[in-house]
Amino acid sequence: MKEYRTISKIAGPLVFVEKTEPIGYGELVNIVTFDGTIKRGQVLDTSDNLVVVQVFETTAGIGRDSGVRFTGETIKMPVGKEMLGRILSGGGKPIDGGPEIVPEKRLDITGAAINPYARASPNEFIQTGISTIDGTNTLVRGQKLPIFSAAGLPHNNIALQIARQSKVIGSTEPFAVVFAAMGITKEEANHFMKDFERTGALERAVVFLNLADDPAVERIITPRLALTTAEYLAFELGMHVLVILTDMTNYCEALRQIGAAREEVPGRRGYPGYMYTDLASIYERAGIIKGLKGSVTQIPILTMPGDDITHPIPDLTGYITEGQIVVSRELHRKGIYPPINVLPSLSRLMNLGIGKGHTREDHKKVSDQMYAGYAEGNDLRGLVAIVGKDALSERDRMLLEFADLFEQRFVKQGYDEDRTIVDTLDLGWDLLSTLPVEQLTRIDRDLINKYHPKFKAGATKE
Amino acid sequence: MEVKEKDSKIDKLGVLKRISGPVVTAVNFDAHMYDVVKVGNEALMGEVIKIQGEETIIQVYEDTSGIRPGEPVVNTGLSLAVELGPGLLTNIYDGIQRPLSVLVDKMGNFIERGVSAPGLPHDKKWEFKPLVKEGDKVIGGSIIGEVQETNIVHKVMVPPNQKGGTVKSIKSGSFTVDDVVCVLEDGTSLTMMQRWPVRVPRPVKEKLNPEIPLITGQRILDGLFPIAKGGTAAIPGPFGSGKTVTQQQLAKWSDAEIVVYIGCGERGNEMTEVLTEFPELVDPKTGKPLMERTVLIANTSNMPVAAREASVYTGITIAEYYRDMGYDVSLMADSTSRWAEAMREISSRLEEMPGEEGYPAYLAARLSEFYERAGLVITLAGGNGSVSVIGAVSPPGGDFSEPVTQNTLRIVKVFWALDAKLSQRRHFPAINWLNSYSLYLDTLHDWYDREVSPEWNTLRSWAMEVLQKEAELQEIVQLVGSDALPETEQITIEVARMIREIFLQQNAYDAVDTFCDMKKQYDIMKSIKLFADLSATAQAAGVTPSQIIGSKAKNELPQIKFIKDYKPELEKIAKEMDAEFTTLRAAA
């Protein structure tokens, strides 16, 4: 392989190489520094007289004397069944002391778009054991449902709890977790690893770790490596794969860093104008394909800078993903775990995965009724602050009470508490039964007679 | 090289000089703006977007990974065009009119590159029935025959850019789209298919002012903020506010004869939902599956960005083609913001001087050119046809002051403002009744007078007044509580609540409520007005607001929405309301 020593400029993560033979766009590049270290990069721009290479590691050590080798192929990920149980770096190298991965296949990490015509409609209910997800923002197989959190909130625990407890009722099909960490601290990473080990989840997991002190640019490829692995496990080995990507905010920061180094025209808040397309190329790699067994379900986690949901990162994410789970600082301060605020949360695919044949016939109506009750009760809190509780009508006081109960009993649950969907829905009925039955306008009479604690056959509960 | 063999003309062959993502530069190359070119050894499809000195800049519709400088570029000499003819309906295309079903057969479950696929099935035979005979004079746009495409009759036309002439011979029978069905005296042979460049609007004889509403079956749209057939509307809203559901409701229920739905840079799973749902839904007018009148274009967010830019033009050209046959077509574009972003992405790769928020300076011009292709027209053949355009806009952070929303609002006549607060309260459709508007109210006035009821326009203004009044009163309630309001105003609040919950809220997932015709809308609104009138008289007679608000009969009104044959029940409720108020007045 030809080695060029024609580096003309190095700016941030970008290396400019002159006078090369024709080089392909997107090619993988190895740069050899004076001490023999090999650094990997990718061609971002190629022309007959100049090639721009984006290096995935620190450019420290790269100089005019470094050799540049173009490999002639795009970045590929070696994948194989034995990846399960392994811990890899953010660049895909084993870091658990184990042997190199023996590849069964080498796959392009960019991943092609799934033809919309080949997709199957996701409709299999995943029980996470968390009431606010199962009951009111249901996750289904093949969905991409991000967690919108913020600094200092327990999003990692929520993600772990989901990873640990997720199951499809009555299904014995093989299940795997692909975990990709981007720019999280060693401490956070340890927290994840310990929990994976404690629960034995590691055996069926593939872990990619790009830590806070690892090169930021590497974060650009980490999620792509993870998703390539996930697609292999899902669509070639027929497994149901849950992909956890944390923290997407760090990914976007890296994207901005490269954009700035390339002197691109920035979009909102300095993030590149193509960030929507770039994020879509990650998030859209979830789904189910007609006629194939497996599925890829994604739970990306992002921390909203300044708790601001209109910040470009959560905003663009929300436009691509099928809903969002919003973690609230207010609930967290009240000591409620998991502090999921259901009001701004949403699962767009919920209706496909619930109801008769999936969960239970009353699911949608119970969920809607609780939403309506909690939303109204929550609004009244503002009013109480101004006019006092005494100025409220009887109905309003009940709704206010309902909002409190909803948070304390429905939202709040233990870190290891795994509620079945039946438990969750029954709990919902318990709470709704504190309201006068005429208030339950969103539920039909038949369902009330069948499930309402005060009416259902043989029930003597208060 | 395969490409060289295909085309021997050397001036049409260039060499790649630079590759930067979807934008590549070629040299030694003769080309015109918007010529379609084949790029590299794999002959990827691209389009010329800039010519600068020796260099020709091309946007490529497929992934360019691995393409090297020095590879060939071939000019096809054609502009980006779509194939128009029978076989469009029920199809699902990507942004450059490649049928996605064919792509699955050719390259599997994932979209790979370097595969071309014609837009129309060329082997399928259609039963052609001539409508002109030998010796007849035809001009560009004239209808010469018809084909039963689905339950829709497809009119076969002389391409609009041809001058026409006298028919020398015309056939009848079963043909493919490539077979000649008609020959003119001057030797021109016509097939059932025509090609049309997507960036050029198809010509019409005359544009008319729209005077008939596009009935969508959605109460807040038809009742308060109607769009005319041939009109333009925008639906901006933050994520999760129900843009896509609203667009899909329009695609399902609007009384257009043809629907073109463009999923531009949106979610793959959503397109799958449309694909699985539409064939099962039944058109209330024809009783046939909705899919039979629909053309879908799906260029999801992770498909190539340049093809996303083209998808909107592909869609509108297909819409215009059916308009030329004399049909009312409605086109939904979800979302025009993704289209604008595609323009921005290409523009920044061209290193153009950016306008507001990095969007190219020509954003406003492109948007207005696109929306201007809507309209009610007299076709070249002399008939009437229309294209209504409804564009979703996804403003970042739900902030309507951003360039795409603002430039769109300057052009469109109807604005349906989606509101995240409403959707959080599960008020659907989450269209804000205070911010939305329709500039067609005046032109449609007569139609509502004639077709719905002479009372309708007054009824509508009354409802808007009540809602406006409520908004003002709510500010006071927030400060002092509802008990502090004067008595008459307490009734206003109650009536406004009824308008909101009974008339404005509509359940897209309920089999009956998903579509509500104008008569029913009128009847529902009239019943609410009846309650308001009864309340006013009762109050004058000394009945207290709490008695009025506590009256029972009106509580049954919301159920009307879910009853198909609602008239008897509605009359019963009206009678009961009347009786209840008579008792109240007597007691006061």
Coordinates of C-alpha atoms in Angstrom, one line a residue, chain B residues 128-565:
Chain B
F128 CA -57.1 1.7 -24.2
K129 CA -60.4 3.2 -25.3
P130 CA -60.0 6.0 -27.9
L131 CA -62.1 9.1 -27.4
V132 CA -61.1 10.8 -30.7
K133 CA -61.4 9.4 -34.2
E134 CA -59.5 9.8 -37.4
G135 CA -59.7 13.3 -38.8
D136 CA -60.3 14.9 -35.4
K137 CA -58.1 17.9 -34.6
V138 CA -56.1 17.6 -31.4
I139 CA -53.8 20.1 -29.6
G140 CA -51.3 19.7 -26.8
G141 CA -53.2 18.6 -23.7
S142 CA -56.1 17.2 -25.6
I143 CA -57.6 13.9 -24.3
I144 CA -57.3 11.2 -26.9
G145 CA -58.5 8.2 -25.0
E146 CA -58.9 6.6 -21.6
V147 CA -57.8 3.7 -19.5
Q148 CA -59.4 2.2 -16.4
E149 CA -56.4 2.6 -14.1
T150 CA -57.9 1.6 -10.8
N151 CA -61.5 2.7 -10.1
I152 CA -60.1 6.0 -11.5
V153 CA -60.3 6.5 -15.2
H154 CA -57.0 7.6 -16.5
K155 CA -57.2 10.1 -19.4
V156 CA -54.5 9.7 -22.0
M157 CA -53.5 13.1 -23.3
V158 CA -51.3 14.6 -26.0
P159 CA -48.2 15.9 -24.2
P160 CA -48.8 19.6 -23.4
N161 CA -45.6 20.7 -25.1
Q162 CA -46.7 19.3 -28.5
K163 CA -48.6 21.3 -31.0
G164 CA -50.9 18.5 -32.0
G165 CA -52.6 18.2 -35.4
T166 CA -55.0 15.9 -37.2
V167 CA -55.4 12.3 -36.1
K168 CA -54.3 10.0 -38.8
S169 CA -54.9 6.7 -37.0
I170 CA -55.9 5.7 -33.6
K171 CA -56.1 2.2 -32.1
S172 CA -58.3 0.5 -29.5
G173 CA -57.4 -2.5 -27.4
S174 CA -54.7 -3.7 -25.0
F175 CA -51.4 -2.0 -25.0
T176 CA -48.3 -1.3 -22.9
V177 CA -47.3 2.3 -22.2
D178 CA -44.6 2.1 -24.9
D179 CA -47.0 1.0 -27.7
V180 CA -48.1 3.7 -30.1
V181 CA -51.8 4.2 -29.8
C182 CA -52.3 7.2 -32.0
V183 CA -50.5 8.7 -35.0
L184 CA -51.0 12.3 -36.2
E185 CA -51.0 13.5 -39.8
D186 CA -47.5 15.0 -39.4
G187 CA -46.1 11.6 -38.3
T188 CA -46.1 12.3 -34.5
S189 CA -46.8 9.0 -32.7
L190 CA -48.3 9.1 -29.3
T191 CA -48.2 6.5 -26.5
M192 CA -50.0 6.3 -23.3
M193 CA -46.9 7.6 -21.5
Q194 CA -45.3 11.0 -21.4
R195 CA -42.2 12.3 -19.7
W196 CA -42.2 15.7 -18.0
P197 CA -39.3 17.6 -16.4
V198 CA -40.2 17.9 -12.7
R199 CA -38.9 21.4 -12.2
V200 CA -41.1 22.9 -14.9
P201 CA -44.8 23.5 -14.1
R202 CA -47.1 21.9 -16.6
P203 CA -48.9 24.5 -18.7
V204 CA -52.6 25.4 -18.3
K205 CA -55.0 27.6 -20.3
E206 CA -56.0 29.8 -17.4
K207 CA -55.9 30.0 -13.6
L208 CA -59.1 30.6 -11.8
N209 CA -60.0 31.8 -8.4
P210 CA -61.0 28.9 -6.2
E211 CA -64.6 29.0 -5.0
I212 CA -65.3 25.5 -3.7
P213 CA -64.0 24.2 -0.4
L214 CA -61.9 21.0 -0.2
I215 CA -64.1 19.1 2.2
T216 CA -61.9 17.2 4.6
G217 CA -64.4 15.9 7.2
Q218 CA -62.4 17.6 9.9
R219 CA -64.7 20.0 11.8
I220 CA -62.1 22.6 12.7
L221 CA -60.8 22.7 9.2
D222 CA -64.1 22.6 7.2
G223 CA -66.0 24.6 9.7
L224 CA -63.7 27.3 10.9
F225 CA -60.6 27.4 8.6
P226 CA -61.5 25.9 5.2
I227 CA -59.2 25.5 2.3
A228 CA -60.5 25.8 -1.2
K229 CA -60.0 23.3 -4.0
G230 CA -56.9 24.6 -5.7
G231 CA -55.8 26.4 -2.6
T232 CA -52.7 26.3 -0.4
A233 CA -52.4 25.6 3.3
A234 CA -49.6 25.2 5.8
I235 CA -49.6 23.2 9.0
P236 CA -46.7 24.2 11.2
G237 CA -46.2 22.7 14.6
P238 CA -43.5 21.3 17.0
F239 CA -42.9 17.6 17.2
G240 CA -45.6 15.6 18.8
S241 CA -48.3 18.1 18.0
G242 CA -50.0 15.9 15.4
K243 CA -48.8 17.2 12.1
T244 CA -48.5 13.8 10.6
V245 CA -51.9 12.6 11.9
T246 CA -53.5 15.7 10.5
Q247 CA -51.8 15.2 7.1
Q248 CA -52.9 11.6 7.1
Q249 CA -56.4 12.5 8.0
L250 CA -56.5 14.9 5.0
A251 CA -55.0 12.2 2.7
K252 CA -57.7 9.8 3.9
W253 CA -60.8 11.9 3.9
S254 CA -60.4 15.0 1.7
D255 CA -62.9 14.9 -1.1
A256 CA -60.2 15.2 -3.8
E257 CA -60.4 12.6 -6.5
I258 CA -56.6 12.0 -6.5
V259 CA -54.3 12.2 -3.5
V260 CA -50.5 12.6 -3.7
Y261 CA -48.8 12.1 -0.4
I262 CA -45.1 13.0 -0.1
G263 CA -43.2 11.7 2.9
C264 CA -40.3 14.0 2.6
G265 CA -37.5 13.3 5.1
E266 CA -39.8 11.7 7.6
R267 CA -39.9 8.5 9.6
G268 CA -39.7 5.1 7.9
N269 CA -42.1 3.4 10.3
E270 CA -44.7 6.1 9.6
M271 CA -44.6 5.4 5.9
T272 CA -45.0 1.7 6.7
E273 CA -48.1 2.7 8.7
V274 CA -49.6 4.5 5.7
L275 CA -48.7 1.6 3.5
T276 CA -50.4 -0.9 5.7
E277 CA -53.4 1.3 6.6
F278 CA -54.4 2.9 3.3
P279 CA -55.3 -0.3 1.4
E280 CA -57.7 -1.2 4.2
L281 CA -59.4 2.1 4.4
V282 CA -62.5 2.8 2.3
D283 CA -63.2 6.0 0.4
P284 CA -66.5 7.3 1.8
K285 CA -67.5 8.5 -1.7
T286 CA -66.6 5.6 -3.9
G287 CA -66.6 2.7 -1.4
K288 CA -63.2 1.6 -2.9
P289 CA -59.9 1.3 -1.0
L290 CA -58.3 4.7 -0.5
M291 CA -55.1 3.4 -2.0
E292 CA -56.7 3.3 -5.4
R293 CA -56.7 7.0 -5.7
T294 CA -53.4 7.6 -4.0
V295 CA -49.8 8.0 -5.1
L296 CA -47.2 7.8 -2.3
I297 CA -43.7 9.3 -2.4
A298 CA -41.5 8.2 0.5
N299 CA -38.0 9.6 0.8
T300 CA -37.4 9.0 4.5
S301 CA -34.9 11.0 6.5
N302 CA -32.0 8.6 6.0
M303 CA -32.4 8.3 2.3
P304 CA -30.1 10.5 0.1
V305 CA -30.6 14.1 0.7
A306 CA -30.6 15.2 -2.9
A307 CA -33.4 12.8 -3.7
R308 CA -35.3 14.4 -0.8
E309 CA -34.9 17.8 -2.5
A310 CA -36.3 16.3 -5.7
S311 CA -39.2 14.4 -4.1
V312 CA -41.4 17.5 -3.7
Y313 CA -41.1 18.3 -7.4
T314 CA -41.7 14.7 -8.4
G315 CA -44.9 14.8 -6.3
I316 CA -46.3 18.1 -7.7
T317 CA -45.6 17.0 -11.3
I318 CA -47.7 13.9 -10.8
A319 CA -50.4 16.0 -9.2
E320 CA -50.4 18.4 -12.1
Y321 CA -50.6 15.5 -14.5
Y322 CA -53.9 14.3 -13.0
R323 CA -55.1 17.9 -12.8
D324 CA -54.7 18.1 -16.5
M325 CA -57.1 15.2 -16.9
G326 CA -59.7 17.3 -15.1
Y327 CA -59.4 15.9 -11.6
D328 CA -59.3 17.6 -8.3
V329 CA -56.0 16.6 -6.8
S330 CA -54.8 17.2 -3.3
L331 CA -51.1 17.0 -2.4
M332 CA -49.7 16.6 1.1
A333 CA -46.1 17.4 1.7
D334 CA -44.8 16.1 5.0
S335 CA -42.6 18.0 5.8
T336 CA -41.5 21.0 3.7
S337 CA -39.0 21.9 6.4
R338 CA -37.0 18.7 5.6
W339 CA -37.1 19.8 2.0
A340 CA -35.8 23.2 2.9
E341 CA -33.1 21.6 5.0
A342 CA -32.1 19.5 2.0
M343 CA -31.7 22.8 0.0
R344 CA -29.7 24.2 2.9
E345 CA -27.4 21.2 3.0
I346 CA -26.8 21.2 -0.8
S347 CA -26.3 25.0 -0.7
S348 CA -23.7 24.8 2.1
R349 CA -21.8 22.1 0.2
L350 CA -21.7 24.6 -2.8
E351 CA -20.3 27.1 -0.4
E352 CA -23.0 29.6 -1.3
M353 CA -23.5 32.7 0.7
P354 CA -26.1 31.8 3.3
G355 CA -29.2 33.7 4.1
E356 CA -31.1 33.5 7.3
E357 CA -30.2 30.6 9.7
G358 CA -27.9 29.1 7.0
Y359 CA -30.8 28.6 4.5
P360 CA -29.9 29.7 1.0
A361 CA -31.0 33.1 -0.1
Y362 CA -33.4 31.5 -2.7
L363 CA -35.4 29.7 -0.1
A364 CA -38.3 32.1 -0.3
A365 CA -38.3 31.9 -4.1
R366 CA -38.3 28.1 -4.2
L367 CA -41.1 27.9 -1.7
S368 CA -43.3 30.3 -3.6
E369 CA -42.6 28.6 -6.9
F370 CA -43.7 25.4 -5.4
Y371 CA -46.9 26.6 -3.8
E372 CA -47.7 28.6 -7.0
R373 CA -48.1 25.3 -8.8
A374 CA -51.3 24.8 -6.9
G375 CA -54.5 26.2 -8.3
L376 CA -57.9 25.8 -9.9
V377 CA -57.4 25.8 -13.6
I378 CA -58.9 25.5 -17.0
T379 CA -56.8 22.8 -18.6
L380 CA -55.4 22.9 -22.1
A381 CA -58.2 20.4 -23.0
G382 CA -60.7 22.9 -21.7
G383 CA -61.8 21.1 -18.6
N384 CA -61.5 22.1 -15.0
G385 CA -59.0 20.6 -12.6
S386 CA -57.3 21.6 -9.4
V387 CA -54.3 21.0 -7.3
S388 CA -54.6 21.8 -3.6
V389 CA -51.3 21.9 -1.7
I390 CA -51.1 21.3 2.0
G391 CA -47.6 21.5 3.4
A392 CA -46.5 20.5 6.9
V393 CA -43.8 22.7 8.4
S394 CA -41.6 21.5 11.3
P395 CA -40.3 24.7 12.9
P396 CA -37.3 24.1 15.2
G397 CA -38.3 24.3 18.8
G398 CA -41.9 25.1 17.7
D399 CA -40.8 28.6 17.0
F400 CA -42.9 30.0 14.2
S401 CA -40.5 33.0 13.6
E402 CA -38.0 30.8 11.8
P403 CA -37.4 31.3 8.0
V404 CA -39.3 28.3 6.6
T405 CA -42.5 29.0 8.5
Q406 CA -42.3 32.7 7.9
N407 CA -41.6 32.4 4.1
T408 CA -44.4 29.8 3.9
L409 CA -46.9 32.0 5.6
R410 CA -46.3 34.8 3.2
I411 CA -47.5 32.5 0.4
V412 CA -50.2 30.2 1.6
K413 CA -53.8 31.3 2.2
V414 CA -54.6 29.0 5.1
F415 CA -52.7 28.6 8.3
W416 CA -53.5 25.7 10.7
A417 CA -51.3 26.4 13.7
L418 CA -50.6 23.3 15.7
D419 CA -50.1 23.8 19.4
A420 CA -48.1 21.5 21.7
K421 CA -50.1 22.6 24.7
L422 CA -53.3 21.4 23.2
S423 CA -51.8 18.0 22.3
Q424 CA -50.4 17.6 25.9
R425 CA -54.0 18.0 27.1
R426 CA -55.0 15.4 24.5
H427 CA -57.1 18.0 22.6
F428 CA -57.0 16.7 19.1
P429 CA -56.7 17.9 16.4
A430 CA -54.3 20.2 18.3
I431 CA -55.0 23.1 16.0
N432 CA -55.1 26.5 17.8
W433 CA -58.3 28.2 16.9
L434 CA -57.1 31.7 17.9
N435 CA -53.9 31.7 15.8
S436 CA -55.1 29.8 12.7
Y437 CA -56.7 31.6 9.8
S438 CA -58.2 31.0 6.3
L439 CA -58.2 33.7 3.7
Y440 CA -60.7 31.8 1.6
L441 CA -63.7 32.6 3.9
D442 CA -64.9 35.4 1.6
T443 CA -64.7 33.4 -1.6
L444 CA -66.2 30.3 -0.1
H445 CA -69.0 32.3 1.5
D446 CA -71.5 31.7 -1.2
W447 CA -70.8 28.0 -1.4
Y448 CA -71.5 27.5 2.3
D449 CA -74.7 29.7 1.9
R450 CA -75.8 27.5 -1.0
E451 CA -74.7 24.0 0.0
V452 CA -74.8 23.9 3.8
S453 CA -77.2 26.5 5.0
P454 CA -77.8 30.3 4.7
E455 CA -77.2 30.4 8.5
W456 CA -73.8 28.7 8.4
N457 CA -71.7 31.8 7.9
T458 CA -73.3 33.6 10.8
L459 CA -73.0 30.5 12.9
R460 CA -69.3 30.3 12.2
S461 CA -68.7 34.0 13.1
W462 CA -70.7 33.4 16.3
A463 CA -68.5 30.5 17.3
M464 CA -65.3 32.4 16.6
E465 CA -66.6 35.3 18.7
V466 CA -67.4 33.0 21.6
L467 CA -63.9 31.4 21.4
Q468 CA -62.2 34.8 21.3
K469 CA -64.3 36.0 24.2
E470 CA -63.3 32.9 26.2
A471 CA -59.6 33.5 25.6
E472 CA -60.0 37.0 27.2
L473 CA -62.1 35.6 30.0
Q474 CA -59.6 32.9 30.7
E475 CA -57.0 35.5 31.6
I476 CA -59.3 36.8 34.3
V477 CA -60.1 33.3 35.5
Q478 CA -56.4 32.6 35.9
L479 CA -56.2 35.5 38.3
V480 CA -59.4 35.4 40.3
G481 CA -61.1 32.1 39.8
S482 CA -64.2 31.4 37.7
D483 CA -66.6 32.2 40.5
A484 CA -65.7 35.9 40.3
L485 CA -66.9 36.2 36.7
P486 CA -70.2 38.0 36.0
E487 CA -73.1 35.6 35.4
T488 CA -73.4 36.1 31.6
E489 CA -69.7 35.4 31.2
Q490 CA -69.9 32.2 33.1
I491 CA -72.4 31.0 30.5
T492 CA -70.0 32.1 27.7
I493 CA -67.2 30.0 29.3
E494 CA -69.6 27.0 29.3
V495 CA -70.6 27.5 25.7
A496 CA -67.0 27.9 24.6
R497 CA -66.1 24.7 26.5
M498 CA -68.9 23.0 24.5
I499 CA -67.6 24.3 21.2
R500 CA -64.1 23.1 22.1
E501 CA -65.0 19.7 23.4
I502 CA -67.9 18.9 21.1
F503 CA -67.1 20.7 17.8
L504 CA -63.4 21.2 17.7
Q505 CA -62.2 18.0 19.3
Q506 CA -62.4 15.1 16.9
N507 CA -61.2 11.5 17.4
A508 CA -59.2 10.4 14.3
Y509 CA -59.2 6.8 15.7
D510 CA -63.0 6.5 16.1
A511 CA -64.7 4.8 13.1
V512 CA -67.5 7.4 12.9
D513 CA -65.9 10.5 14.3
T514 CA -62.9 10.3 12.0
F515 CA -65.0 11.8 9.2
C516 CA -67.8 14.4 9.8
D517 CA -69.6 15.8 6.8
M518 CA -70.7 19.4 6.5
K519 CA -74.3 18.8 7.3
K520 CA -73.4 17.1 10.6
Q521 CA -71.0 19.9 11.4
Y522 CA -73.8 22.3 10.9
D523 CA -76.2 20.3 13.0
I524 CA -73.7 20.0 15.9
M525 CA -72.9 23.7 15.8
K526 CA -76.6 24.6 15.6
S527 CA -77.3 22.5 18.7
I528 CA -74.6 24.3 20.7
K529 CA -76.0 27.6 19.5
L530 CA -79.5 26.4 20.6
F531 CA -78.1 25.8 24.1
A532 CA -76.5 29.3 24.1
D533 CA -79.8 30.9 23.0
L534 CA -81.8 28.9 25.6
S535 CA -79.3 29.9 28.2
A536 CA -79.6 33.6 27.3
T537 CA -83.4 33.6 27.5
A538 CA -83.3 31.6 30.7
Q539 CA -80.9 34.0 32.3
A540 CA -83.0 36.9 31.3
A541 CA -85.9 35.1 33.1
G542 CA -83.8 34.9 36.2
V543 CA -82.3 31.4 36.1
T544 CA -78.9 31.2 37.8
P545 CA -75.8 30.3 35.9
S546 CA -75.2 27.2 38.0
Q547 CA -78.6 25.9 37.2
I548 CA -77.9 26.4 33.5
I549 CA -74.5 24.9 33.6
G550 CA -75.9 22.0 35.7
S551 CA -78.6 21.2 33.2
K552 CA -78.5 17.6 32.2
A553 CA -79.8 17.3 28.6
K554 CA -76.8 19.0 27.0
N555 CA -74.4 16.4 28.5
E556 CA -75.5 13.9 25.9
L557 CA -74.4 16.1 23.0
P558 CA -70.8 14.9 22.9
Q559 CA -72.1 11.4 22.1
I560 CA -73.5 12.6 18.8
K561 CA -70.1 12.6 17.3
F562 CA -69.8 8.9 17.7
I563 CA -73.2 8.0 16.2
K564 CA -73.5 7.4 12.5
D565 CA -77.2 8.0 12.2

